[in-house]
Short mmCIF file of C-alpha atoms in Angstrom, two decimals:
data_model
loop_
_atom_site.label_atom_id
_atom_site.label_comp_id
_atom_site.label_asym_id
_atom_site.label_seq_id
_atom_site.Cartn_x
_atom_site.Cartn_y
_atom_site.Cartn_z
CA MET A 1223 0.17 -0.07 -0.14
CA MET A 1224 2.74 2.38 0.89
CA ARG A 1225 4.51 1.60 -2.39
CA ASP A 1226 1.20 2.52 -4.40
CA ALA A 1227 1.16 6.00 -2.35
CA ASP A 1228 4.59 6.27 -3.23
CA GLY A 1229 3.87 5.94 -6.90
CA ARG A 1230 1.07 8.14 -7.11
CA ARG A 1231 2.94 10.79 -5.33
CA THR A 1232 5.94 10.52 -7.82
CA ARG A 1233 3.43 10.47 -10.64
CA VAL A 1234 1.67 13.65 -9.51
CA TRP A 1235 5.16 15.45 -8.92
CA ALA A 1236 6.20 14.21 -12.69
CA SER A 1237 2.74 15.35 -14.14
CA ARG A 1238 3.35 18.92 -12.51
CA GLN A 1239 6.84 19.00 -13.29
CA PRO A 1240 6.82 20.80 -17.10
CA GLY A 1241 4.25 23.39 -15.24
CA ARG A 1242 6.94 24.22 -12.68
CA MET A 1243 9.62 24.44 -15.12
CA LEU A 1244 7.42 26.70 -17.60
CA THR A 1245 6.86 28.96 -14.26
CA LEU A 1246 10.57 29.05 -13.46
CA ALA A 1247 11.71 29.91 -17.04
CA THR A 1248 9.25 32.42 -17.52
CA ILE A 1249 9.76 34.32 -14.45
CA GLY A 1250 13.67 34.43 -15.03
CA PHE A 1251 12.95 35.72 -18.94
CA ALA A 1252 10.53 38.30 -17.41
CA LEU A 1253 13.19 39.62 -14.91
CA CYS A 1254 16.15 39.84 -17.62
CA PHE A 1255 13.87 41.33 -20.24
CA TRP A 1256 13.17 43.82 -17.14
CA ALA A 1257 16.94 44.53 -16.78
CA TRP A 1258 17.18 44.61 -20.73
CA ALA A 1259 14.88 47.30 -21.25
CA LEU A 1260 15.85 49.88 -18.30
CA LEU A 1261 17.40 52.13 -20.75
CA ALA A 1262 14.25 52.90 -23.01
CA PRO A 1263 11.90 54.49 -20.48
CA LEU A 1264 14.84 56.86 -19.82
CA GLY A 1265 15.52 57.98 -23.06
CA PRO A 1266 13.72 61.19 -22.83
CA ALA A 1267 15.32 61.96 -19.68
CA LEU A 1268 18.99 60.87 -20.81
CA ARG A 1269 18.19 63.23 -23.85
CA ASP A 1270 18.06 66.13 -21.62
CA GLU A 1271 20.82 65.39 -19.21
CA LEU A 1272 23.41 64.26 -21.75
CA ASP A 1273 22.39 66.98 -24.63
CA LEU A 1274 21.27 64.32 -27.22
CA SER A 1275 20.33 64.24 -30.55
CA SER A 1276 17.31 62.36 -32.04
CA PHE A 1277 19.87 59.65 -33.35
CA GLN A 1278 21.93 59.53 -30.36
CA GLN A 1279 18.76 59.04 -28.00
CA SER A 1280 17.86 56.14 -30.44
CA LEU A 1281 21.09 54.73 -30.33
CA VAL A 1282 21.20 54.73 -26.67
CA VAL A 1283 17.92 52.50 -26.30
CA ALA A 1284 18.82 50.55 -29.39
CA VAL A 1285 22.22 49.16 -28.18
CA PRO A 1286 20.97 46.34 -25.89
CA VAL A 1287 18.54 45.28 -28.49
CA ILE A 1288 21.17 44.65 -30.88
CA VAL A 1289 23.45 43.03 -28.49
CA GLY A 1290 20.76 41.03 -26.79
CA SER A 1291 20.05 39.76 -30.29
CA LEU A 1292 23.16 38.86 -31.54
CA GLY A 1293 24.18 37.15 -28.41
CA ARG A 1294 21.05 34.61 -28.75
CA ILE A 1295 23.02 33.18 -31.48
CA PRO A 1296 25.88 31.60 -29.30
CA VAL A 1297 23.15 31.25 -26.09
CA GLY A 1298 21.02 29.24 -28.29
CA ALA A 1299 23.81 26.87 -29.07
CA LEU A 1300 25.40 26.60 -25.88
CA THR A 1301 21.64 25.99 -24.35
CA ASP A 1302 21.60 22.73 -26.79
CA ARG A 1303 24.69 21.51 -25.22
CA TRP A 1304 24.66 22.76 -21.55
CA GLY A 1305 20.93 23.08 -20.94
CA GLY A 1306 18.86 25.64 -19.15
CA ARG A 1307 19.29 24.67 -15.68
CA ARG A 1308 22.98 25.81 -16.24
CA MET A 1309 22.73 28.98 -18.35
CA PHE A 1310 19.46 30.50 -16.71
CA PRO A 1311 21.44 31.19 -13.50
CA ILE A 1312 24.87 32.22 -15.07
CA VAL A 1313 23.12 34.83 -17.76
CA SER A 1314 21.00 36.21 -14.76
CA ALA A 1315 23.83 36.39 -12.17
CA LEU A 1316 26.33 38.23 -15.07
CA THR A 1317 23.46 40.86 -16.09
CA ILE A 1318 23.65 42.38 -12.35
CA LEU A 1319 26.82 43.92 -13.39
CA PRO A 1320 26.17 46.41 -16.05
CA VAL A 1321 22.49 46.73 -14.60
CA LEU A 1322 24.92 48.09 -11.30
CA TYR A 1323 27.11 50.04 -13.69
CA VAL A 1324 24.38 52.08 -15.70
CA GLY A 1325 22.49 52.80 -12.59
CA HIS A 1326 25.58 53.92 -10.51
CA VAL A 1327 28.56 55.02 -12.98
CA ALA A 1328 27.45 55.90 -16.37
CA ASP A 1329 27.18 59.47 -16.85
CA SER A 1330 28.32 60.23 -20.11
CA LEU A 1331 27.20 59.18 -23.87
CA GLY A 1332 30.05 56.79 -24.26
CA GLU A 1333 29.76 55.32 -20.61
CA VAL A 1334 25.59 54.96 -21.29
CA LEU A 1335 26.56 53.15 -24.45
CA ALA A 1336 29.03 50.65 -22.74
CA GLY A 1337 26.51 49.56 -20.10
CA GLY A 1338 24.08 49.22 -22.75
CA PHE A 1339 25.95 46.87 -24.94
CA PHE A 1340 26.51 44.60 -21.60
CA LEU A 1341 23.08 45.31 -20.70
CA GLY A 1342 22.05 43.16 -24.05
CA LEU A 1343 23.09 40.37 -22.42
CA GLY A 1344 19.62 40.08 -20.16
CA GLY A 1345 17.78 39.75 -23.84
CA THR A 1346 19.63 36.32 -24.75
CA THR A 1347 17.52 34.55 -22.35
CA PHE A 1348 14.89 34.02 -24.83
CA ALA A 1349 17.26 31.68 -26.37
CA ILE A 1350 17.63 29.67 -23.54
CA GLY A 1351 13.81 29.56 -22.72
CA VAL A 1352 12.83 28.41 -25.76
CA PRO A 1353 14.50 25.23 -25.94
CA PHE A 1354 14.21 24.38 -22.43
CA VAL A 1355 9.97 24.59 -22.72
CA ASN A 1356 10.20 23.17 -25.77
CA ALA A 1357 11.78 19.74 -24.44
CA TRP A 1358 9.41 19.73 -21.61
CA TYR A 1359 5.95 19.54 -23.74
CA PRO A 1360 4.62 17.15 -26.43
CA PRO A 1361 4.29 18.74 -29.93
CA GLU A 1362 0.39 19.36 -29.63
CA ARG A 1363 0.90 21.65 -26.41
CA ARG A 1364 4.07 23.26 -27.84
CA GLY A 1365 2.45 26.06 -28.86
CA LEU A 1366 0.69 27.33 -26.08
CA ALA A 1367 3.61 26.31 -23.59
CA LEU A 1368 6.03 28.57 -25.64
CA GLY A 1369 3.42 31.31 -25.83
CA ILE A 1370 3.15 31.24 -22.29
CA PHE A 1371 6.83 31.56 -21.93
CA GLY A 1372 6.55 34.62 -24.34
CA ILE A 1373 4.49 36.52 -21.43
CA GLY A 1374 7.99 36.94 -19.77
CA THR A 1375 8.20 39.91 -22.40
CA VAL A 1376 6.01 41.61 -19.88
CA GLY A 1377 9.61 42.38 -18.23
CA THR A 1378 9.60 45.50 -20.74
CA ALA A 1379 6.12 46.36 -19.63
CA LEU A 1380 7.64 46.16 -15.95
CA SER A 1381 10.38 48.77 -17.11
CA SER A 1382 7.64 51.06 -18.74
CA PHE A 1383 5.45 51.44 -15.55
CA THR A 1384 8.14 51.49 -12.89
CA THR A 1385 11.27 53.11 -14.33
CA VAL A 1386 10.54 56.51 -14.70
CA GLN A 1387 8.16 56.57 -11.42
CA LEU A 1388 10.54 55.19 -9.28
CA ALA A 1389 13.43 57.44 -10.38
CA ASP A 1390 11.53 60.21 -10.03
CA ALA A 1391 10.29 59.24 -6.56
CA VAL A 1392 13.54 57.82 -4.98
CA GLY A 1393 16.50 58.39 -7.48
CA ARG A 1394 17.78 57.72 -10.66
CA SER A 1395 19.86 54.76 -9.38
CA PHE A 1396 17.01 53.17 -7.29
CA PRO A 1397 15.29 51.21 -10.27
CA PHE A 1398 18.66 49.59 -11.25
CA ASP A 1399 18.87 48.37 -7.59
CA VAL A 1400 15.65 46.90 -7.40
CA VAL A 1401 16.56 44.88 -10.60
CA ALA A 1402 19.95 43.78 -9.58
CA ALA A 1403 18.39 42.44 -6.42
CA ALA A 1404 15.55 40.52 -8.31
CA LEU A 1405 18.44 39.22 -10.67
CA ALA A 1406 20.27 38.02 -7.73
CA ALA A 1407 17.26 36.59 -6.07
CA TYR A 1408 16.35 34.74 -9.21
CA ALA A 1409 20.13 33.34 -10.17
CA LEU A 1410 20.04 31.58 -6.58
CA ALA A 1411 16.25 29.91 -7.13
CA ALA A 1412 17.29 28.79 -10.68
CA HIS A 1413 20.13 27.24 -9.40
CA MET A 1414 18.34 25.42 -6.83
CA LEU A 1415 14.86 24.60 -8.66
CA LEU A 1416 15.54 24.32 -12.54
CA ARG A 1417 15.79 20.96 -14.00
CA ASP A 1418 16.31 19.94 -17.47
CA LYS A 1419 14.14 17.35 -19.37
CA PRO A 1420 15.24 13.69 -18.57
CA GLY A 1421 16.52 12.39 -21.39
CA ARG A 1422 16.69 15.56 -23.32
CA GLU A 1423 18.67 15.41 -27.00
CA VAL A 1424 22.40 16.86 -26.71
CA THR A 1425 23.55 17.93 -29.81
CA ALA A 1426 27.62 17.09 -30.55
CA GLY A 1427 29.98 19.05 -31.78
CA SER A 1428 31.37 22.75 -31.25
CA VAL A 1429 29.09 25.86 -30.97
CA LEU A 1430 30.59 27.08 -34.28
CA ALA A 1431 29.81 24.17 -35.99
CA ARG A 1432 26.38 23.76 -34.85
CA THR A 1433 25.84 27.19 -35.41
CA THR A 1434 26.95 27.07 -39.02
CA ALA A 1435 24.63 23.98 -40.03
CA THR A 1436 21.85 25.90 -38.63
CA LEU A 1437 22.57 28.89 -40.69
CA ARG A 1438 22.86 26.51 -43.65
CA LEU A 1439 19.11 25.89 -43.38
CA PRO A 1440 16.58 27.51 -45.35
CA THR A 1441 13.85 27.24 -43.03
CA THR A 1442 15.74 29.09 -40.41
CA TRP A 1443 16.08 32.32 -42.63
CA LEU A 1444 12.43 32.11 -43.38
CA LEU A 1445 11.56 31.77 -39.67
CA ALA A 1446 14.08 34.71 -38.91
CA PHE A 1447 12.27 36.87 -41.25
CA LEU A 1448 8.79 36.19 -39.89
CA TYR A 1449 10.44 36.96 -36.39
CA ALA A 1450 11.75 39.94 -37.29
CA MET A 1451 8.39 41.43 -38.38
CA SER A 1452 6.49 40.38 -35.35
CA PHE A 1453 8.99 40.39 -32.39
CA GLY A 1454 11.32 42.72 -33.92
CA GLY A 1455 7.72 45.15 -34.18
CA PHE A 1456 6.94 44.65 -30.99
CA VAL A 1457 10.67 45.40 -29.47
CA ALA A 1458 10.69 48.49 -31.68
CA PHE A 1459 7.76 50.05 -30.31
CA SER A 1460 8.33 49.05 -26.91
CA VAL A 1461 11.98 51.31 -26.84
CA TYR A 1462 11.01 53.77 -29.08
CA LEU A 1463 7.07 54.67 -28.59
CA PRO A 1464 7.90 56.72 -25.30
CA THR A 1465 9.89 58.79 -27.64
CA TYR A 1466 7.41 58.90 -30.51
CA LEU A 1467 4.51 59.84 -28.53
CA THR A 1468 6.29 62.95 -26.34
CA THR A 1469 7.62 64.08 -30.07
CA ALA A 1470 4.30 63.51 -32.14
CA TYR A 1471 1.79 64.22 -29.58
CA ASP A 1472 3.43 66.23 -27.05
CA LEU A 1473 3.03 63.95 -24.23
CA GLY A 1474 4.67 64.02 -20.77
CA ARG A 1475 7.54 61.19 -19.98
CA SER A 1476 5.32 59.60 -17.40
CA ASP A 1477 2.24 59.57 -19.67
CA ALA A 1478 4.11 58.22 -22.49
CA ALA A 1479 5.61 55.63 -20.49
CA LEU A 1480 2.33 54.30 -18.99
CA ARG A 1481 0.80 54.48 -22.71
CA THR A 1482 4.05 52.03 -23.89
CA ALA A 1483 3.06 49.76 -21.16
CA GLY A 1484 -0.29 49.37 -22.20
CA PHE A 1485 1.09 48.61 -25.62
CA VAL A 1486 3.35 45.98 -24.33
CA VAL A 1487 0.81 44.41 -22.08
CA ILE A 1488 -1.88 44.00 -25.15
CA ALA A 1489 1.16 42.45 -27.20
CA VAL A 1490 2.41 40.18 -24.28
CA ALA A 1491 -1.34 38.98 -23.26
CA THR A 1492 -2.03 38.15 -27.13
CA ARG A 1493 1.34 35.92 -27.31
CA PRO A 1494 0.06 33.00 -25.93
CA VAL A 1495 -3.26 33.51 -27.43
CA GLY A 1496 -1.29 33.05 -30.87
CA GLY A 1497 0.37 29.94 -29.73
CA TRP A 1498 -3.08 28.64 -28.41
CA LEU A 1499 -4.83 29.35 -31.87
CA SER A 1500 -1.88 27.56 -33.57
CA ASP A 1501 -2.36 24.44 -31.92
CA ARG A 1502 -6.07 24.31 -32.60
CA THR A 1503 -5.70 25.65 -36.24
CA HIS A 1504 -2.33 26.31 -37.77
CA PRO A 1505 0.12 28.89 -37.07
CA VAL A 1506 0.32 30.06 -40.81
CA SER A 1507 -3.13 30.94 -40.53
CA VAL A 1508 -2.43 32.78 -37.36
CA LEU A 1509 0.44 34.78 -38.97
CA VAL A 1510 -1.41 35.65 -42.02
CA ALA A 1511 -4.26 37.57 -39.91
CA ALA A 1512 -1.64 38.77 -37.78
CA TYR A 1513 0.33 40.23 -40.38
CA ALA A 1514 -2.94 41.87 -41.87
CA VAL A 1515 -3.80 43.53 -38.75
CA VAL A 1516 -0.45 45.20 -38.41
CA CYS A 1517 -0.30 46.15 -41.99
CA ALA A 1518 -4.06 47.87 -41.30
CA GLY A 1519 -2.85 49.34 -38.08
CA ALA A 1520 0.27 51.18 -39.62
CA VAL A 1521 -1.46 52.85 -42.66
CA VAL A 1522 -3.49 54.07 -40.18
CA ALA A 1523 -0.71 55.66 -37.89
CA SER A 1524 1.09 57.00 -41.29
CA PHE A 1525 -1.83 59.64 -41.62
CA GLY A 1526 -1.13 61.00 -38.27
CA ALA A 1527 -4.61 60.33 -36.72
CA ALA A 1528 -5.50 61.67 -33.65
CA LEU A 1529 -4.14 59.88 -30.59
CA VAL A 1530 -7.86 59.53 -28.96
CA PRO A 1531 -9.47 57.45 -30.34
CA VAL A 1532 -8.21 56.24 -33.75
CA GLY A 1533 -4.70 56.12 -33.11
CA THR A 1534 -5.18 54.42 -29.76
CA VAL A 1535 -7.02 51.85 -31.78
CA ALA A 1536 -4.41 51.46 -34.45
CA PHE A 1537 -1.45 50.99 -31.84
CA LEU A 1538 -3.36 48.38 -29.71
CA GLY A 1539 -4.66 46.44 -32.65
CA MET A 1540 -0.67 46.42 -34.16
CA ALA A 1541 0.00 45.38 -30.56
CA ALA A 1542 -2.54 42.40 -30.56
CA GLY A 1543 -1.22 41.60 -33.92
CA LEU A 1544 2.47 41.57 -33.05
CA GLY A 1545 2.12 39.60 -29.89
CA ALA A 1546 -0.34 36.76 -31.54
CA GLY A 1547 2.29 36.76 -34.57
CA SER A 1548 5.34 36.02 -32.09
CA GLY A 1549 3.54 33.42 -30.70
CA ALA A 1550 2.74 31.63 -33.87
CA VAL A 1551 6.10 31.77 -35.19
CA PHE A 1552 7.37 29.70 -32.73
CA ALA A 1553 4.65 27.24 -32.68
CA LEU A 1554 5.90 26.92 -36.25
CA VAL A 1555 9.32 26.37 -35.20
CA ALA A 1556 8.22 23.71 -32.99
CA ARG A 1557 6.56 21.74 -36.22
CA LEU A 1558 9.50 22.42 -38.63
CA VAL A 1559 12.54 22.19 -36.52
CA ALA A 1560 13.87 18.97 -34.83
CA PRO A 1561 14.31 18.90 -31.01
CA GLU A 1562 17.98 18.84 -30.82
CA GLN A 1563 18.25 22.04 -33.33
CA VAL A 1564 15.76 24.21 -31.23
CA GLY A 1565 18.06 26.08 -29.38
CA ALA A 1566 20.55 26.84 -32.06
CA VAL A 1567 17.59 27.53 -34.44
CA THR A 1568 15.98 29.46 -31.77
CA GLY A 1569 19.27 31.54 -31.40
CA VAL A 1570 19.05 32.75 -34.98
CA VAL A 1571 15.52 33.60 -35.46
CA GLY A 1572 15.77 35.18 -31.74
CA ALA A 1573 18.56 37.22 -33.17
CA ALA A 1574 16.36 38.33 -36.05
CA GLY A 1575 13.50 39.31 -33.76
CA GLY A 1576 15.75 41.61 -31.79
CA LEU A 1577 17.85 43.03 -34.87
CA GLY A 1578 14.12 43.78 -36.45
CA GLY A 1579 13.68 45.78 -33.20
CA PHE A 1580 17.23 47.70 -33.66
CA PHE A 1581 16.80 49.21 -37.06
CA PRO A 1582 13.33 50.75 -36.56
CA PRO A 1583 14.12 53.17 -34.00
CA LEU A 1584 17.11 54.37 -35.82
CA VAL A 1585 15.37 54.74 -38.94
CA MET A 1586 12.03 56.46 -37.27
CA GLY A 1587 15.09 58.88 -35.62
CA LEU A 1588 16.56 59.60 -38.78
CA VAL A 1589 13.23 59.84 -40.81
CA LYS A 1590 12.22 62.50 -38.38
CA SER A 1591 15.43 64.36 -38.40
CA ILE A 1592 15.25 64.87 -42.31
CA THR A 1593 11.62 65.09 -42.79
CA ASP A 1594 10.14 66.11 -39.46
CA ASP A 1595 7.66 63.55 -40.03
CA TYR A 1596 6.92 59.99 -39.30
CA THR A 1597 4.81 59.06 -42.16
CA TRP A 1598 7.56 57.23 -44.39
CA GLY A 1599 8.33 55.23 -41.22
CA PHE A 1600 5.02 53.66 -40.51
CA ALA A 1601 4.61 53.17 -44.43
CA LEU A 1602 7.77 51.08 -44.28
CA LEU A 1603 6.21 49.34 -41.22
CA ALA A 1604 2.87 48.41 -43.52
CA ALA A 1605 4.88 47.47 -46.67
CA THR A 1606 7.24 44.89 -44.55
CA ALA A 1607 4.04 43.39 -42.75
CA ALA A 1608 2.24 42.62 -46.11
CA GLY A 1609 5.10 41.00 -47.17
CA ALA A 1610 5.77 38.72 -44.28
CA GLY A 1611 1.66 37.89 -44.66
CA VAL A 1612 2.28 36.94 -48.37
CA LEU A 1613 5.53 34.92 -47.43
CA SER A 1614 3.27 33.13 -44.74
CA ALA A 1615 0.46 32.23 -47.17
CA THR A 1616 2.62 31.10 -49.54
CA VAL A 1617 5.92 29.58 -48.79
CA MET A 1618 5.59 28.93 -45.16
CA ARG A 1619 2.61 27.07 -45.75
CA ARG A 1620 3.85 24.62 -48.75
CA ARG A 1621 6.77 24.01 -46.47
CA ALA A 1622 4.49 23.07 -43.14
CA GLU A 1623 2.34 21.03 -45.44
CA ASP A 1624 5.53 19.12 -46.85
CA GLN A 1625 6.62 18.41 -43.27
CA GLU A 1626 3.28 17.19 -41.95
CA GLY A 1627 3.06 15.10 -45.05
CA GLU A 1628 6.47 12.99 -44.37
#
């Protein structure tokens, strides 16, 4: 009888283990993303403090994005080899250093850029969490599980909601201290509690060899473009929307930060919805619909509509489309990529997503400086979203059908 009871407890524990690992991974992702996004809400304040041009301000908020994006390539390959149990604590602990440097030391453009460069390390955790979570769930549940993990991007909303308010209320360094303490607590908890899926497939060969093999796969580049559109669009808005709202609509810093947080919350909330719909319909169908919504919203925004209500509806619609599209892309990754390659492919695709968020702020700042208007920036966004929708409906649909027919 005792053996039966022990057996039942073991089975219950095993059945709950994926949920526990998903929760821990999502928390770590959110905290690291919070650190990654600390500079964006402070963009207007840094512009005034350091006398920055529009382009320099855009560069300050974009540098962590590009570093965090490119860093996902080696981090994803290392996760395939070492597992999330080792990688999450390491990256979380290392991110504490640039957080404290930017909060307490950096007081010039060069120093802020240097701190932002290393702050990008926090953005690499996406390439740790996706293969980690993917291994714990069966194929028919991976879309939703990866979508839930993607809720960790709420770290950007935490930054938008709290950074300016805490800095104004307590002091410029205080939000950085809060994040550093949270990262330290998580690194310890992750070291003690995280476990890789027993029997997970480990790839052989060096990081360079695995990355090179991944880059030779056409599917990798197609998925990378789609994610650059969806997640890249989300990142671009999350880092540049405060600047856009203060410049185009003369909003105060706090008001712009709160509205940006609303955009981020909508995008984060719809990401698991995109994964859930992908499990029940098909990722390609979700992508086509999501990119159509983004295209329509960008067209409306290009005409400079009043912020209330038309502009708000357009921006929140784009947030929903970008969030659902991000969830659907990784549901498609789970269908098209072998489990032992998910980390390496995620690294490249995730890097493309971050790079997709790096260029739009620079383009928007440059367009604003040259034309004193944002129309062409939104027109380019609409055209890119339309192209991603066409690619999804044609090439990606055929590849998915071929893979499922094997």
